[in-house]
Coordinates of C-alpha atoms in Angstrom, one line a residue:
M1 CA 18.5 -1.8 -18.0
S2 CA 16.3 -4.9 -18.6
E3 CA 15.8 -6.1 -22.1
G4 CA 12.8 -4.3 -23.6
S5 CA 12.9 -1.5 -21.0
S6 CA 14.9 1.0 -23.1
H7 CA 11.8 2.0 -25.1
A8 CA 9.3 1.3 -22.3
T9 CA 6.9 4.0 -21.2
P10 CA 7.0 5.3 -17.6
G11 CA 3.6 3.7 -17.0
F12 CA 4.9 0.3 -18.1
L13 CA 8.0 0.6 -15.9
V14 CA 5.9 1.6 -12.8
W15 CA 3.6 -1.4 -13.4
R16 CA 6.6 -3.7 -13.7
L17 CA 8.3 -2.3 -10.6
A18 CA 5.0 -2.6 -8.6
N19 CA 4.6 -6.2 -9.7
K20 CA 8.2 -7.0 -8.9
W21 CA 7.8 -5.5 -5.5
R22 CA 4.5 -7.2 -4.8
V23 CA 5.9 -10.6 -5.6
A24 CA 9.0 -10.0 -3.5
V25 CA 7.0 -8.9 -0.5
D26 CA 4.6 -11.8 -0.9
R27 CA 7.5 -14.2 -0.8
A28 CA 9.2 -12.4 2.1
V29 CA 6.2 -12.3 4.4
A30 CA 4.7 -15.7 3.5
P31 CA 6.6 -17.4 6.3
L32 CA 4.9 -15.1 8.7
G33 CA 1.5 -16.1 7.3
L34 CA 0.9 -12.8 5.5
T35 CA 0.3 -11.7 1.9
H36 CA 1.6 -8.4 0.5
A37 CA -1.9 -6.9 0.8
Q38 CA -2.3 -8.1 4.4
Y39 CA 1.2 -6.7 5.2
S40 CA 0.1 -3.3 3.8
V41 CA -2.9 -3.4 6.1
V42 CA -1.1 -4.5 9.3
A43 CA 2.0 -2.3 8.7
S44 CA -0.2 0.8 8.1
L45 CA -2.3 -0.1 11.1
Y46 CA 0.8 -0.5 13.2
G47 CA 2.0 3.0 12.2
M48 CA -1.4 4.6 12.8
Q49 CA -1.7 3.0 16.2
R50 CA 1.7 4.2 17.2
A51 CA 0.5 7.7 16.3
G52 CA -2.4 7.2 18.7
E53 CA -5.1 6.5 16.1
R54 CA -7.6 3.7 16.0
P55 CA -8.7 3.9 12.4
S56 CA -11.9 2.8 10.8
Q57 CA -11.7 0.4 7.9
R58 CA -12.5 3.4 5.6
R59 CA -9.7 5.5 7.1
L60 CA -7.3 2.6 6.6
A61 CA -8.5 2.1 3.0
D62 CA -7.9 5.8 2.3
H63 CA -4.4 5.6 3.9
T64 CA -3.3 2.5 2.0
G65 CA -5.0 3.3 -1.3
L66 CA -6.9 0.0 -1.3
E67 CA -10.6 -0.3 -1.9
A68 CA -12.7 -0.2 1.3
L69 CA -14.4 -3.5 0.4
Y70 CA -11.0 -5.1 0.0
V71 CA -9.7 -3.7 3.3
S72 CA -12.9 -5.2 4.9
K73 CA -12.1 -8.6 3.4
L74 CA -8.5 -8.4 4.5
A75 CA -9.5 -7.3 8.0
R76 CA -11.8 -10.2 8.4
A77 CA -9.1 -12.7 7.4
L78 CA -6.6 -11.0 9.7
E79 CA -9.2 -11.1 12.5
A80 CA -9.7 -14.9 11.9
A81 CA -5.9 -15.3 12.1
G82 CA -5.9 -13.5 15.5
L83 CA -3.9 -10.5 14.2
V84 CA -6.6 -7.8 14.1
E85 CA -9.6 -7.0 16.2
R86 CA -12.6 -5.3 14.6
T87 CA -15.1 -3.4 16.7
R88 CA -18.0 -1.0 16.1
D89 CA -17.1 2.6 16.4
P90 CA -19.1 4.0 19.3
R91 CA -19.6 7.3 17.5
D92 CA -20.8 5.7 14.2
P93 CA -22.4 2.3 14.4
R94 CA -21.9 1.8 10.7
A95 CA -18.1 2.1 11.0
V96 CA -15.8 -0.6 12.0
Q97 CA -12.6 0.3 13.9
L98 CA -9.4 -1.8 13.6
A99 CA -6.6 -2.5 16.0
L100 CA -3.8 -5.0 16.1
T101 CA -3.9 -7.7 18.7
D102 CA -0.7 -8.4 20.8
Q103 CA 0.0 -11.3 18.4
G104 CA -0.7 -8.9 15.4
E105 CA 1.8 -6.4 16.8
S106 CA 4.5 -9.0 17.2
V107 CA 4.0 -10.5 13.7
T108 CA 3.8 -7.0 12.2
R109 CA 7.1 -5.9 13.8
E110 CA 8.8 -9.0 12.3
A111 CA 7.2 -8.3 8.9
I112 CA 8.3 -4.7 9.0
A113 CA 11.9 -5.8 9.7
V114 CA 11.8 -8.3 6.8
V115 CA 10.4 -5.8 4.3
R116 CA 12.9 -3.2 5.4
E117 CA 15.7 -5.6 4.5
L118 CA 14.0 -6.2 1.2
L119 CA 13.6 -2.5 0.6
Q120 CA 17.3 -2.1 1.2
L121 CA 18.0 -4.7 -1.5
L122 CA 15.6 -3.0 -3.9
L123 CA 17.2 0.4 -3.4
E124 CA 20.8 -0.8 -3.4
P125 CA 21.3 0.3 -7.1
L126 CA 20.4 3.8 -5.8
G127 CA 22.9 3.6 -3.0
G128 CA 20.6 2.0 -0.4
L129 CA 17.6 3.1 1.7
D130 CA 19.2 6.2 3.2
A131 CA 21.1 7.4 0.1
P132 CA 20.4 10.8 -1.5
R133 CA 19.3 9.1 -4.7
A134 CA 16.8 6.9 -2.9
R135 CA 15.4 9.9 -1.0
A136 CA 15.1 11.8 -4.3
F137 CA 13.4 8.7 -5.8
T138 CA 11.0 8.6 -2.9
G139 CA 10.2 12.3 -3.4
E140 CA 9.5 11.7 -7.1
L141 CA 7.2 8.8 -6.3
T142 CA 5.4 11.0 -3.7
T143 CA 4.9 13.7 -6.3
L144 CA 3.4 11.2 -8.8
L145 CA 1.1 9.7 -6.1
D146 CA -0.1 13.1 -5.1
A147 CA -1.0 14.1 -8.7
P148 CA -4.7 13.6 -9.5
L149 CA -5.3 10.8 -12.0
D150 CA -8.9 10.6 -13.2
P151 CA -8.9 9.0 -16.6
P152 CA -10.9 10.8 -19.3
V153 CA -14.3 9.3 -20.0
P154 CA -14.6 8.3 -23.7
N155 CA -17.2 10.4 -25.6
D156 CA -17.5 12.9 -22.7
E157 CA -18.3 16.3 -24.0
S158 CA -16.2 18.0 -21.4
T159 CA -13.0 16.1 -22.4
R160 CA -13.4 16.5 -26.2
R161 CA -10.9 18.8 -27.9
R162 CA -12.5 21.9 -29.3
T163 CA -11.3 23.4 -32.5
P164 CA -11.6 27.2 -32.9

């Protein structure tokens, strides 16, 4: 275990792991002209398109866990790079639909392969990507991500402890 991690809280460790992963993915996809956040958008879009979906920016934001405004900014940058096309949704003129261009699909497939290799390295201490420990770890992460996490509002009457 890393120095200082033996008494760390789970929140601190999750934060450290998320930062470690973000930096590693940033470095790995940089030669393809992507950042980690852009990779998250194009890889998610790639999977959604393969499932027959042409998602709106809002739907993609919900899927990735990113803020809708941030997805909009990323989509504009990816459009400028020729990787994504943005079009108005014919059913809702306020909504913008996203799709990968041919170039975007090609770059995304390369990026997915690079990140998969990186994920294999990350999970090697658990036996590798397809090992039982890695699958269990993925299950635990999914459980935590599915749990609601609305922080209490300070001085909110509904969150104050009541004494009998």
